[in-house]
CSV table of C-alpha atoms in Angstrom, one decimal:
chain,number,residue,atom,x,y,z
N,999,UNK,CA,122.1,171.2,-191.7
N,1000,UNK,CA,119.1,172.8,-190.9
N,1001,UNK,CA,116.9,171.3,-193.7
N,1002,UNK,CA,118.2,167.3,-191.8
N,1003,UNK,CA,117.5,168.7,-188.2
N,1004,UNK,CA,113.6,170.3,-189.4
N,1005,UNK,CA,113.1,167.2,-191.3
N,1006,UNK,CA,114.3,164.6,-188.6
N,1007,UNK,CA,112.0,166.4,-186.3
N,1008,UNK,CA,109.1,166.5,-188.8
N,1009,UNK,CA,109.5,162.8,-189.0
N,1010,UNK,CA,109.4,162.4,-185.1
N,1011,UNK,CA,106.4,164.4,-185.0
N,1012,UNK,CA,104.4,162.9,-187.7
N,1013,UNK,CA,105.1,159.4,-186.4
N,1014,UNK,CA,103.8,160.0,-183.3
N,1015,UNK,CA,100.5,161.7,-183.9
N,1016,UNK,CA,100.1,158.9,-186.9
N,1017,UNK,CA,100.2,156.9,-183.7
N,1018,UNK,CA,97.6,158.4,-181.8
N,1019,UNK,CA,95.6,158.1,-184.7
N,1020,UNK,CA,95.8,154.2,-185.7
N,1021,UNK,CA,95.5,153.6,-182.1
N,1022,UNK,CA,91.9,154.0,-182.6
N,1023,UNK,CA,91.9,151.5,-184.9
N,1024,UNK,CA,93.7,149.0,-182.2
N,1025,UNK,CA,96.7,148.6,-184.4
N,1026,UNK,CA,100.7,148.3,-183.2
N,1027,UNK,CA,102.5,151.8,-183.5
N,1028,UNK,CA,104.8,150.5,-185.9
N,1029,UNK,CA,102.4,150.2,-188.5
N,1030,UNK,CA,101.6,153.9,-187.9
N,1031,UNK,CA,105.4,155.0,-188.2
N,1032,UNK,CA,106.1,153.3,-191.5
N,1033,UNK,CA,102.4,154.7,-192.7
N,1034,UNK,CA,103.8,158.5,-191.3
N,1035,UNK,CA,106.3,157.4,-193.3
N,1036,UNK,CA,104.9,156.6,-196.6
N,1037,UNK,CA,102.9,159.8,-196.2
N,1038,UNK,CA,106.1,162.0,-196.1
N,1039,UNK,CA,107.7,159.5,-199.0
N,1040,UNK,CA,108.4,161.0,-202.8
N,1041,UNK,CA,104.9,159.3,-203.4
N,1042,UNK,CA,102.7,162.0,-201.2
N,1043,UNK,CA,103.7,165.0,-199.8
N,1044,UNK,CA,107.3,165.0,-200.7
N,1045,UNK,CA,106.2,165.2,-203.9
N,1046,UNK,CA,104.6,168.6,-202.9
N,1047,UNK,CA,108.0,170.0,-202.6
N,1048,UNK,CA,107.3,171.3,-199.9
N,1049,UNK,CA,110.3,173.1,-198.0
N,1050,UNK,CA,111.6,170.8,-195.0
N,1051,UNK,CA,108.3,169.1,-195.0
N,1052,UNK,CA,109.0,165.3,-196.5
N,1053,UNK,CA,111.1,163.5,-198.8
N,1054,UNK,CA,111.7,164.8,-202.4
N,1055,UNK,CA,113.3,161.7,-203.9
N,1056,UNK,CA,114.2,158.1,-202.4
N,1057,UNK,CA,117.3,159.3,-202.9
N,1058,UNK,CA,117.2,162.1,-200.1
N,1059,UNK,CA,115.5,159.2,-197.8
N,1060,UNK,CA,118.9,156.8,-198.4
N,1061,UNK,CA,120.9,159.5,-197.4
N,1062,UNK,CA,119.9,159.0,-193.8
N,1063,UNK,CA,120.7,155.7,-194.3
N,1064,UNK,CA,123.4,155.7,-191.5
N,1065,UNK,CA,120.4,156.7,-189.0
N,1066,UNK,CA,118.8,153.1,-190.2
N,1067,UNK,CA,122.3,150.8,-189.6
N,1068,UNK,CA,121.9,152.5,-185.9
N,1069,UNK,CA,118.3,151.6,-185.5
N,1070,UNK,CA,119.1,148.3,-186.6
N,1071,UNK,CA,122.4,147.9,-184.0
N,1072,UNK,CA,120.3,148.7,-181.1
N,1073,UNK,CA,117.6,146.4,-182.0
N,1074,UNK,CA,119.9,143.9,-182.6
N,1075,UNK,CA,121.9,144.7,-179.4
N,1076,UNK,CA,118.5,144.2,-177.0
N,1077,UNK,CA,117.5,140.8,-178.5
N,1078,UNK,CA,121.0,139.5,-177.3
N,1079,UNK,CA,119.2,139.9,-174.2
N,1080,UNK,CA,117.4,137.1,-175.0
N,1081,UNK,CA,120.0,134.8,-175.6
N,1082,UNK,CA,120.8,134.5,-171.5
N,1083,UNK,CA,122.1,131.1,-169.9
N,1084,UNK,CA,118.5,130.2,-168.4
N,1085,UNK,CA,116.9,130.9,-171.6
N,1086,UNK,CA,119.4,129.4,-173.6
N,1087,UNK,CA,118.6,125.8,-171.1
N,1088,UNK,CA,115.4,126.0,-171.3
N,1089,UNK,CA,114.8,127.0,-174.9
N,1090,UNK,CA,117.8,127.1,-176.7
N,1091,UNK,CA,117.2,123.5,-178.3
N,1092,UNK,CA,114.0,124.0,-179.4
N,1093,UNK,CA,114.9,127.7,-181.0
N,1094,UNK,CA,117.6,126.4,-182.9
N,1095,UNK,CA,115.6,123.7,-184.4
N,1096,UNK,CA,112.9,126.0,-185.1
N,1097,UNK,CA,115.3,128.8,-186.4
N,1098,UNK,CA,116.6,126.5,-189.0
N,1099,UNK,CA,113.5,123.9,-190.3
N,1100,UNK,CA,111.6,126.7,-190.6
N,1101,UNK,CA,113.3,128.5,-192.9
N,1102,UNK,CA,114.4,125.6,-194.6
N,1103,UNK,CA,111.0,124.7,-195.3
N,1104,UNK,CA,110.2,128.5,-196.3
N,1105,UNK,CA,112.6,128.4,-198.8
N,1106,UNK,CA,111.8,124.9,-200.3
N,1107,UNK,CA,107.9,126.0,-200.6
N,1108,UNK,CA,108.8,128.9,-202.2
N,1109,UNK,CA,111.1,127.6,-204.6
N,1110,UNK,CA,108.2,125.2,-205.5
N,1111,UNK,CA,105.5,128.0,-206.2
N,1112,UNK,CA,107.9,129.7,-208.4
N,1113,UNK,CA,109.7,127.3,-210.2
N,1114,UNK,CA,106.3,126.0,-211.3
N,1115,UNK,CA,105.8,129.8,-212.1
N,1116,UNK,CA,108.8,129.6,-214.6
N,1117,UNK,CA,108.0,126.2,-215.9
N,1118,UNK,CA,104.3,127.7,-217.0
N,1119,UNK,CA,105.5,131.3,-218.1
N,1120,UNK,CA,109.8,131.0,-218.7
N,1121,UNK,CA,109.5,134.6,-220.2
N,1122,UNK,CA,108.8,135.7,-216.6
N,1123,UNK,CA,110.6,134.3,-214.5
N,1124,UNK,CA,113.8,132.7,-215.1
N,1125,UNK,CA,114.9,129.7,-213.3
N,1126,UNK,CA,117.9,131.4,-211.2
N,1127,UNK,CA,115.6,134.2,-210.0
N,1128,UNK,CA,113.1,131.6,-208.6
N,1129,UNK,CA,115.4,129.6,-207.0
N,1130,UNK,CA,117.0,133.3,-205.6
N,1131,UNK,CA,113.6,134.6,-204.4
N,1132,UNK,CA,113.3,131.3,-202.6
N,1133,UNK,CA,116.0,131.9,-200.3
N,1134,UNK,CA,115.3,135.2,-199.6
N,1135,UNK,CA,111.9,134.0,-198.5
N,1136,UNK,CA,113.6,132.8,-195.0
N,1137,UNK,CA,115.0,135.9,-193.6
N,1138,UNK,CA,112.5,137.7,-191.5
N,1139,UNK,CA,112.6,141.0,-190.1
N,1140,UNK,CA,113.7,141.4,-186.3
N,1141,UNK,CA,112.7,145.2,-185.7
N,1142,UNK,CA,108.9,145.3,-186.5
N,1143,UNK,CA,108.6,142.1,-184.3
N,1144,UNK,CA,110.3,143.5,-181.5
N,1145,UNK,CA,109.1,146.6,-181.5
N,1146,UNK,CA,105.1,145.2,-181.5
N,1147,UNK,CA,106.5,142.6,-178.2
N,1148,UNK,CA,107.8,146.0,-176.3
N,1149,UNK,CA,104.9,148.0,-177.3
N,1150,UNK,CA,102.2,145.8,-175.5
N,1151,UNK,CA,104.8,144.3,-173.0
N,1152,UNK,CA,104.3,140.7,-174.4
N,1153,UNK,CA,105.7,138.2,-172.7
N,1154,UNK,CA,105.6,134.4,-172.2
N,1155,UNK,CA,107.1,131.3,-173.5
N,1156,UNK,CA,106.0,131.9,-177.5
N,1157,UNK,CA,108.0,135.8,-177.4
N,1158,UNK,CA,110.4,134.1,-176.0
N,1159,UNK,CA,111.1,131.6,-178.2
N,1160,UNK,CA,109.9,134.1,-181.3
N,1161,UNK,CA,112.7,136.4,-180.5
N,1162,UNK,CA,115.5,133.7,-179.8
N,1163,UNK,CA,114.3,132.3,-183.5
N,1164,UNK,CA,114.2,135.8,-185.4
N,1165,UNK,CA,118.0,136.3,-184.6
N,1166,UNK,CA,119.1,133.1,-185.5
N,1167,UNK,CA,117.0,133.4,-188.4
N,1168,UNK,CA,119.8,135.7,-190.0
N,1169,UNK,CA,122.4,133.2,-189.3
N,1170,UNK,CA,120.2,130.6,-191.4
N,1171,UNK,CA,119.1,132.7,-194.0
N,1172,UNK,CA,122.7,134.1,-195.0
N,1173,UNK,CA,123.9,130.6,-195.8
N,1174,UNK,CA,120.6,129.7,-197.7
N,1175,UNK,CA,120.6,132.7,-199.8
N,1176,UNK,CA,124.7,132.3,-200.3
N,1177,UNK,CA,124.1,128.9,-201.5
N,1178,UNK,CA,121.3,129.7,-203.6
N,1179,UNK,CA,122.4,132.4,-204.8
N,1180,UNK,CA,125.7,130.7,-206.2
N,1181,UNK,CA,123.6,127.9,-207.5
N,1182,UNK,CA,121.4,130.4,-209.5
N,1183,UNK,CA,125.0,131.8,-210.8
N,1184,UNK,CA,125.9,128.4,-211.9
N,1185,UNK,CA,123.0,127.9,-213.8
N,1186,UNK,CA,123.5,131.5,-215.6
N,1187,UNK,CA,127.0,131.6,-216.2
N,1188,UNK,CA,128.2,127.5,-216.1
N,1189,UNK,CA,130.1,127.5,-213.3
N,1190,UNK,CA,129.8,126.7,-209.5
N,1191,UNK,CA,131.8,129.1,-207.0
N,1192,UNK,CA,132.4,127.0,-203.9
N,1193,UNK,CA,134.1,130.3,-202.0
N,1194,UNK,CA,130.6,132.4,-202.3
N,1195,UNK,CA,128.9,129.4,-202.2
N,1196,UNK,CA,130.4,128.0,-199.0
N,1197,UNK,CA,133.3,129.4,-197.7
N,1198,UNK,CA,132.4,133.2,-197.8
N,1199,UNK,CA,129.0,132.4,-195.9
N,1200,UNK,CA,130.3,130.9,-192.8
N,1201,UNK,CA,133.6,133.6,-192.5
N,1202,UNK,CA,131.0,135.6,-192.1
N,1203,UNK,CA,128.8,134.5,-190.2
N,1204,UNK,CA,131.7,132.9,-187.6
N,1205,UNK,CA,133.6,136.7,-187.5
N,1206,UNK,CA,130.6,138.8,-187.1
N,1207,UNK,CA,130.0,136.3,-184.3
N,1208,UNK,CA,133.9,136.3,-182.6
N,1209,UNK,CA,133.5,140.3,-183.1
N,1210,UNK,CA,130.5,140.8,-181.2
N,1211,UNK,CA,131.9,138.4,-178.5
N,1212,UNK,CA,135.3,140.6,-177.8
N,1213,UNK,CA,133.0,143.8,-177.8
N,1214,UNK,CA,130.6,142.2,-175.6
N,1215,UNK,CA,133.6,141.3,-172.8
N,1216,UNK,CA,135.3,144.7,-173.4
N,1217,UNK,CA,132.4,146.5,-172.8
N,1218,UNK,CA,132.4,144.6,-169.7
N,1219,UNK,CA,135.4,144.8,-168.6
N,1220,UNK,CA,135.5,148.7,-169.0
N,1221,UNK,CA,131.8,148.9,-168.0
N,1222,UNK,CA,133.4,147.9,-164.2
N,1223,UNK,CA,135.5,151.2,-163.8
N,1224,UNK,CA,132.0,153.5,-163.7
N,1225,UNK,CA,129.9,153.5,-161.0
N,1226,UNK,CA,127.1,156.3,-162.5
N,1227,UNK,CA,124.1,154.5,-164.0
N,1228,UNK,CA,124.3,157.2,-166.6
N,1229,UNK,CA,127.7,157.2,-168.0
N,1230,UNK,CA,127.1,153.2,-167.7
N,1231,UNK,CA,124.5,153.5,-170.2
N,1232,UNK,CA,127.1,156.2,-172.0
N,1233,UNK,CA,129.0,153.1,-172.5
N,1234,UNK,CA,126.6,150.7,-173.7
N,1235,UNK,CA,125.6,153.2,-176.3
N,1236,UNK,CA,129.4,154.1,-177.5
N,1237,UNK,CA,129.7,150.1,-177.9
N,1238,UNK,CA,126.6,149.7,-180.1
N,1239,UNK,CA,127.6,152.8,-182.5
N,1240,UNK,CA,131.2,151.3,-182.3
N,1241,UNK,CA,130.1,147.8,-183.4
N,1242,UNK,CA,127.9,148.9,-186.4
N,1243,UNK,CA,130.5,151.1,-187.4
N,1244,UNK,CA,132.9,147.9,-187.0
N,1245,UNK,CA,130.5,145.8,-189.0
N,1246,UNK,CA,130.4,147.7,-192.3
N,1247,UNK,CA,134.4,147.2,-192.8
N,1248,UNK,CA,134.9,144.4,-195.8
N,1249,UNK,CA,138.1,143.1,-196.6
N,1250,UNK,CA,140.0,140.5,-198.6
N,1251,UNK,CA,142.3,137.8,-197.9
N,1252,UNK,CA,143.7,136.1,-200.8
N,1253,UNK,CA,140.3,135.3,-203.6
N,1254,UNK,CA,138.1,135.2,-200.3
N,1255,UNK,CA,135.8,138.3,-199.5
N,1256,UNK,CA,135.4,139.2,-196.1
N,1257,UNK,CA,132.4,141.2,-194.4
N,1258,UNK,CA,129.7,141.1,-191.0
N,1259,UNK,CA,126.6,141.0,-190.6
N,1260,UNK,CA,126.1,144.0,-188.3
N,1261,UNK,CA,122.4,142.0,-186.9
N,1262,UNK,CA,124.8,139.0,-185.8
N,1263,UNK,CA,127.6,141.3,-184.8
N,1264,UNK,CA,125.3,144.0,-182.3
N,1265,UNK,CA,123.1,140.7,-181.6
N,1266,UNK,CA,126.4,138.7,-180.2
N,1267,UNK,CA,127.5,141.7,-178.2
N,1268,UNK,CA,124.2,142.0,-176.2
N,1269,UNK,CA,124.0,138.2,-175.7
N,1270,UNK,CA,128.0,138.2,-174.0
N,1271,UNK,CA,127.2,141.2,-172.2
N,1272,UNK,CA,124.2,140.2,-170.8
N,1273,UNK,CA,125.9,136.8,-169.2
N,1274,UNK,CA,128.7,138.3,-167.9
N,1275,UNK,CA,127.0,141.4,-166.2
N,1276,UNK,CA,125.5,140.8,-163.2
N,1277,UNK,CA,123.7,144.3,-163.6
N,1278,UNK,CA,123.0,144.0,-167.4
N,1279,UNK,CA,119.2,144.0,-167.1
N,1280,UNK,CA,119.0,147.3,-165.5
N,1281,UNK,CA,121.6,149.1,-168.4
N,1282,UNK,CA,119.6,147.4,-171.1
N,1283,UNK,CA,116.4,148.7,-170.1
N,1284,UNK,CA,117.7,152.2,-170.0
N,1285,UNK,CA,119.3,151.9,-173.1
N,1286,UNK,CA,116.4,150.7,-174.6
N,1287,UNK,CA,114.3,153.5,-173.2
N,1288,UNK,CA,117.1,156.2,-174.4
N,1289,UNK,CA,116.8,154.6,-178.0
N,1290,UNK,CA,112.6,154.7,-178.8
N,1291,UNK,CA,113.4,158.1,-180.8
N,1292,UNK,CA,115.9,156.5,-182.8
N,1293,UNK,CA,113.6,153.2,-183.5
N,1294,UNK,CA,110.4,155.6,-184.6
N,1295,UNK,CA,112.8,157.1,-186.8
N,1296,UNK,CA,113.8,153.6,-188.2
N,1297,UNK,CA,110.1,153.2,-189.0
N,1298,UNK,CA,109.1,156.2,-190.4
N,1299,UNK,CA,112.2,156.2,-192.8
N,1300,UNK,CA,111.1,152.3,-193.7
N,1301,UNK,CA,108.1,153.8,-194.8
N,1302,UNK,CA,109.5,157.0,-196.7
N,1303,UNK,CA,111.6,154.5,-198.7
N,1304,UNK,CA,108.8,152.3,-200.0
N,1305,UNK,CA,109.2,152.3,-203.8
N,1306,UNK,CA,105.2,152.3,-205.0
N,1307,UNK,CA,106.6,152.5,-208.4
N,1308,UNK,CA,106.6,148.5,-208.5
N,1309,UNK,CA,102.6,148.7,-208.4
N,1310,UNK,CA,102.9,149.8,-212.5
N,1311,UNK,CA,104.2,146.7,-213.2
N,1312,UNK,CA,101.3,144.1,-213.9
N,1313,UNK,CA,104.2,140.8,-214.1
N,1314,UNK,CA,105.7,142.0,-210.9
N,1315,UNK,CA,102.3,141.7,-209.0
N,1316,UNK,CA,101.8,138.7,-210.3
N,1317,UNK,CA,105.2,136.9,-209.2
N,1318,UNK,CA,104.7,139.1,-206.3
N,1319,UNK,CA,101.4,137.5,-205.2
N,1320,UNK,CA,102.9,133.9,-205.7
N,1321,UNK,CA,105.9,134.7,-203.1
N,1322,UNK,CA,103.6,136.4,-200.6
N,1323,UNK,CA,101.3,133.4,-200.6
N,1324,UNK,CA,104.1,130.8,-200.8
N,1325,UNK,CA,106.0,132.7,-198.6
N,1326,UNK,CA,103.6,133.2,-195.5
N,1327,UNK,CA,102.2,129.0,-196.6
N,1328,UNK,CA,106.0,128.4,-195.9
N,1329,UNK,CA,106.7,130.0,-193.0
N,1330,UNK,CA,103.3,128.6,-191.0
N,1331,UNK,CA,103.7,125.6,-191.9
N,1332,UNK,CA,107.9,125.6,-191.2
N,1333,UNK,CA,107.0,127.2,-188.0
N,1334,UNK,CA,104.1,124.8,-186.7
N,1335,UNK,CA,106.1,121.4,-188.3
N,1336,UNK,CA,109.1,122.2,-186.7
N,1337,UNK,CA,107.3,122.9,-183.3
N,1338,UNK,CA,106.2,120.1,-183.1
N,1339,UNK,CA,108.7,118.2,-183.8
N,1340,UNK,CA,111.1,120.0,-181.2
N,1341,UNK,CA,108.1,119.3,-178.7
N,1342,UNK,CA,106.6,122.7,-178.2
N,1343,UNK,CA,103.3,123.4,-176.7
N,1344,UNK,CA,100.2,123.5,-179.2
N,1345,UNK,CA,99.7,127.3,-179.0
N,1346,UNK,CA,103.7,128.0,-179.8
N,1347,UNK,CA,102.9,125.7,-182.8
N,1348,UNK,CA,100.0,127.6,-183.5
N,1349,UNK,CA,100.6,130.7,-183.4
N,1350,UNK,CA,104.3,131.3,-184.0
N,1351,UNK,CA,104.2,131.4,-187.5
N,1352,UNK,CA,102.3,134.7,-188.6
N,1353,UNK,CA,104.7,136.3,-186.2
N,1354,UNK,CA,107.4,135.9,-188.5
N,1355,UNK,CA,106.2,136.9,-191.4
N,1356,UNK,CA,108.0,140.5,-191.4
N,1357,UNK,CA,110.5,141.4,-193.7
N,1358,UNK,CA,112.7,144.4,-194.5
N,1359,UNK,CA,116.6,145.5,-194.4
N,1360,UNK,CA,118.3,142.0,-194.3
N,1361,UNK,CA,115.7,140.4,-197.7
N,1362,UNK,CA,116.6,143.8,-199.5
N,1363,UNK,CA,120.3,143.5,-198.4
N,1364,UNK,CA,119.8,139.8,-200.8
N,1365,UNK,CA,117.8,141.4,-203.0
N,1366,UNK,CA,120.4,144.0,-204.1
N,1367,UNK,CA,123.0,141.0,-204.4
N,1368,UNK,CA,121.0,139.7,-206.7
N,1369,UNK,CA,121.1,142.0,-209.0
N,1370,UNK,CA,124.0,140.5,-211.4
N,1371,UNK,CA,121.3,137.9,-212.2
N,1372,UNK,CA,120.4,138.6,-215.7
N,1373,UNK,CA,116.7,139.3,-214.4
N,1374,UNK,CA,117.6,140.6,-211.4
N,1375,UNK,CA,115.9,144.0,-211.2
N,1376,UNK,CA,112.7,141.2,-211.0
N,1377,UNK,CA,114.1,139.6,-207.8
N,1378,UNK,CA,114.1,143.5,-206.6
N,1379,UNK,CA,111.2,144.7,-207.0
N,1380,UNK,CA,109.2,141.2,-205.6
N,1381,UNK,CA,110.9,142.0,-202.4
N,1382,UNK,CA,110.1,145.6,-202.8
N,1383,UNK,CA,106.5,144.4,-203.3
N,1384,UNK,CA,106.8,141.7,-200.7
N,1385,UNK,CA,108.0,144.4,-197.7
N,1386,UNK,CA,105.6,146.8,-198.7
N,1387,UNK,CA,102.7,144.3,-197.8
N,1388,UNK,CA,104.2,142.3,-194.8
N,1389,UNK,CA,105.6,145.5,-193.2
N,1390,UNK,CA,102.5,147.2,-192.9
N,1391,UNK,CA,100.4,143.9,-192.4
N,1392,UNK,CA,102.7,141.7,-190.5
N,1393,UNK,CA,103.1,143.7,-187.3
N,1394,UNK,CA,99.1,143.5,-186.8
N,1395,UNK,CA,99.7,139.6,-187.3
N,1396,UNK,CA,102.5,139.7,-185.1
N,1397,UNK,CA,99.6,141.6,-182.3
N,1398,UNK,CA,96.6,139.4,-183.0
N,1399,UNK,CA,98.6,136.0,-182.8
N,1400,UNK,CA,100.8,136.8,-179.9
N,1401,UNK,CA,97.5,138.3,-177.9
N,1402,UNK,CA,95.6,134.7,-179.1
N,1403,UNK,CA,98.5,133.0,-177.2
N,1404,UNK,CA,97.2,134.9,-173.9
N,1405,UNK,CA,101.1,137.0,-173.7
N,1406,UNK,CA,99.6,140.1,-174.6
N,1407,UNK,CA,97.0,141.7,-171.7
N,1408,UNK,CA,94.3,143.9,-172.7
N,1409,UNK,CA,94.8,147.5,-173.3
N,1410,UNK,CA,94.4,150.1,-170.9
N,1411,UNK,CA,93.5,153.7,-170.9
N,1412,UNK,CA,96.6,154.6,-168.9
N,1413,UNK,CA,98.7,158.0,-169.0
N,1414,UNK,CA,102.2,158.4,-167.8
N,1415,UNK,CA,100.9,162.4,-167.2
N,1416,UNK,CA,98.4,160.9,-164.7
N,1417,UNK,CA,100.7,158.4,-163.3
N,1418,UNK,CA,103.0,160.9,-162.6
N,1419,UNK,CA,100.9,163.4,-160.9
N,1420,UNK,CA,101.6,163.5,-157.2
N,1421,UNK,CA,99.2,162.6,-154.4
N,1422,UNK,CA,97.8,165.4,-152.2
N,1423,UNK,CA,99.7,166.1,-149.3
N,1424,UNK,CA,103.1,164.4,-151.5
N,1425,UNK,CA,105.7,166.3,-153.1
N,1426,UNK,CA,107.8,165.0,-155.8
N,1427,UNK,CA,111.8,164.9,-155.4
């Protein structure tokens, strides 16, 4: 117990003063958690063996894991928040459109690259694991993108829209990797599964959405009996822990497997408890601020599990360089067609794009799926290779577009110890 508590704190600690440091530098904090993180990792000082003082193993960092599917529920949870009525006139239309083309088109330019990989080397890549790593290509990652829009306050009608399109993103990308994935099955074994194919897909995605709705109208409903903003937020906080826990039950019914996706399950909550609350804005923002310990650990455990064992591997750099380029060719050019054919302004389609090119939990979720391919240790370690890169590059991206776009101000030297220091002649209560 006290090895967990000294390390969790060692975490906190190094993330932060990693912070201070890249801050210098004018990059996002994020990048500095999941570099604090690599630091402590089985690849630097954990390898030390120092007592308390980093992670031994990857093993030790997965066992943590449960700290992670929190992390991940709260994030989710506060970009519901974006999903409100007035948005959802506005912009709900043109997120939707953009959600799906552009991971459509993602996933078509990647399964080009590759496929013409396999055609030129077979011994590889195999046809089924292109066609895999294609899909997988679409899912971007939601917490390194939000975390970068709360760190500099951005805000406009591009973070808007960016956040509305990385949730439904999940929604999309599940049903592209569940048909790809049964396609690529087909191909290996010679015969097509229409239940994982079709069927499975949309049970889950329509349950984990009908969940989240019935915790998002209880916690309503019992959020109306307390009148103290802090056992409000008590509340909010008991709901997110009890819908990720809620979100990792499978069952079966009959031949068809059952399971939710705990983004679209936390994601649905906050979006029907934000339209139904008329004092939902307040609770989120103190949830939110109650939760930044939590997210830096998220980070800095992101990093810690970064496998640089995958760098040894000359054929996995190689594939790995063809999704990275296909990938990010996929999703600017998904992102700016798509904008403009929904009708978005010229900086939306300009810049949204590089902002989603994160990519974490949900692709290595796939990834480990794929692993009953015959070559599927391949697909792992691409998207191992692929969210070592875009997680430590794709939250500066995410800065530099979003601040091009005119929604992130310029940095100032500001202090919360000197904003908090009382006037002469004033006393605080």
């Amino acid at each position: 117990m006290e090895q967990i508590l000294i390390t969790l704190s060692v975490c906190l600690i190094a993330g932060l003063l990693m912070s201070r440091a890249v801050k210098l530098i004018n990059l996002p904090a994020v990048t500095a958690y999941l570099v604090a993180g690599l630091l402590l990792g089985p690849f630097f000082i954990g390898r030390l063996g120092l007592p308390f003082i980093g992670f031994g193993t990857l093993e030790q960092v997965d066992s943590f894991k449960i700290l992670t599917q929190v992390a991940l529920g709260f994030i989710a949870f506060v970009i519901g928040n974006e999903f409100r009525v007035s948005q959802l006139q506005s912009m709900g239309r043109q997120a939707i459109t953009v959600g799906i083309l552009q991971a459509v088109v993602t996933a078509i330019v990647v399964d080009i690259a590759l496929l013409a990989l396999h055609l030129i080397r077979p011994d590889v890549l195999s046809a089924a694991s292109a066609i895999t790593l294609g899909s997988i290509a679409a899912a971007t990652a939601p917490a390194a993108t939000l975390m970068v829009v709360k760190q500099y306050k951005a805000d406009g009608p591009l973070t808007h829209l960016l956040l509305m399109v990385v949730a439904i993103d999940d929604a999309v990308g599940l049903v592209l990797f569940s048909v790809s994935f049964g396609v690529a099955t087909a191909l290996e074994q010679g015969h097509l599964d229409v239940l994982s194919i079709l069927v499975e897909p949309l049970c889950e995605i329509v349950l984990s959405l009908g969940l989240g709705a019935l915790a998002g109208a209880a916690l309503n409903a019992l959020e109306s009996y307390f009148h103290s903003r802090s056992k409000r937020m008590t509340l909010s906080v008991a709901f997110v822990l009890l819908t990720v826990g809620l979100s990792m039950l499978e069952f079966d019914i009959g031949p068809i497997h059952l399971s939710f996706s705990l983004l679209l399950v936390c994601m649905m909550t906050g979006t029907v408890f934000c339209n139904i609350c008329e004092t939902s804005e307040e609770l989120m923002d103190r949830v939110d601020r109650w939760t930044s310990p939590v997210n830096i650990l998220f980070f800095v455990l992101s990093g810690a599990e970064l496998d640089l064992n995958i760098l040894k591997n000359p054929l996995v750099l190689l594939i790995g360089i063809v999704y990275l380029i296909s990938r990010s060719a996929g999703k600017v050019l998904g992102a700016y067609s798509s904008c403009r054919l929904s009708r978005c302004s010229s900086t939306i389609s300009r810049y949204l794009g590089p902002t989603l090119l994160p990519q974490a939990g949900v692709a290595l979720g796939m990834a480990l799926t794929a692993a009953n391919l015959s070559d599927g240790a391949v697909v792992r370690n691409v998207v191992l290779f692929s969210v070592l890169v875009y997680e430590l590059v794709g939250p500066t991206l995410t800065k530099i577009a979003l601040t091009k776009a005119g929604e992130i101000n310029p940095e100032g030297r500001t202090s919360a110890r000197s904003f908090n220091k009382p006037k002469p002649g004033h006393t605080l209560n």
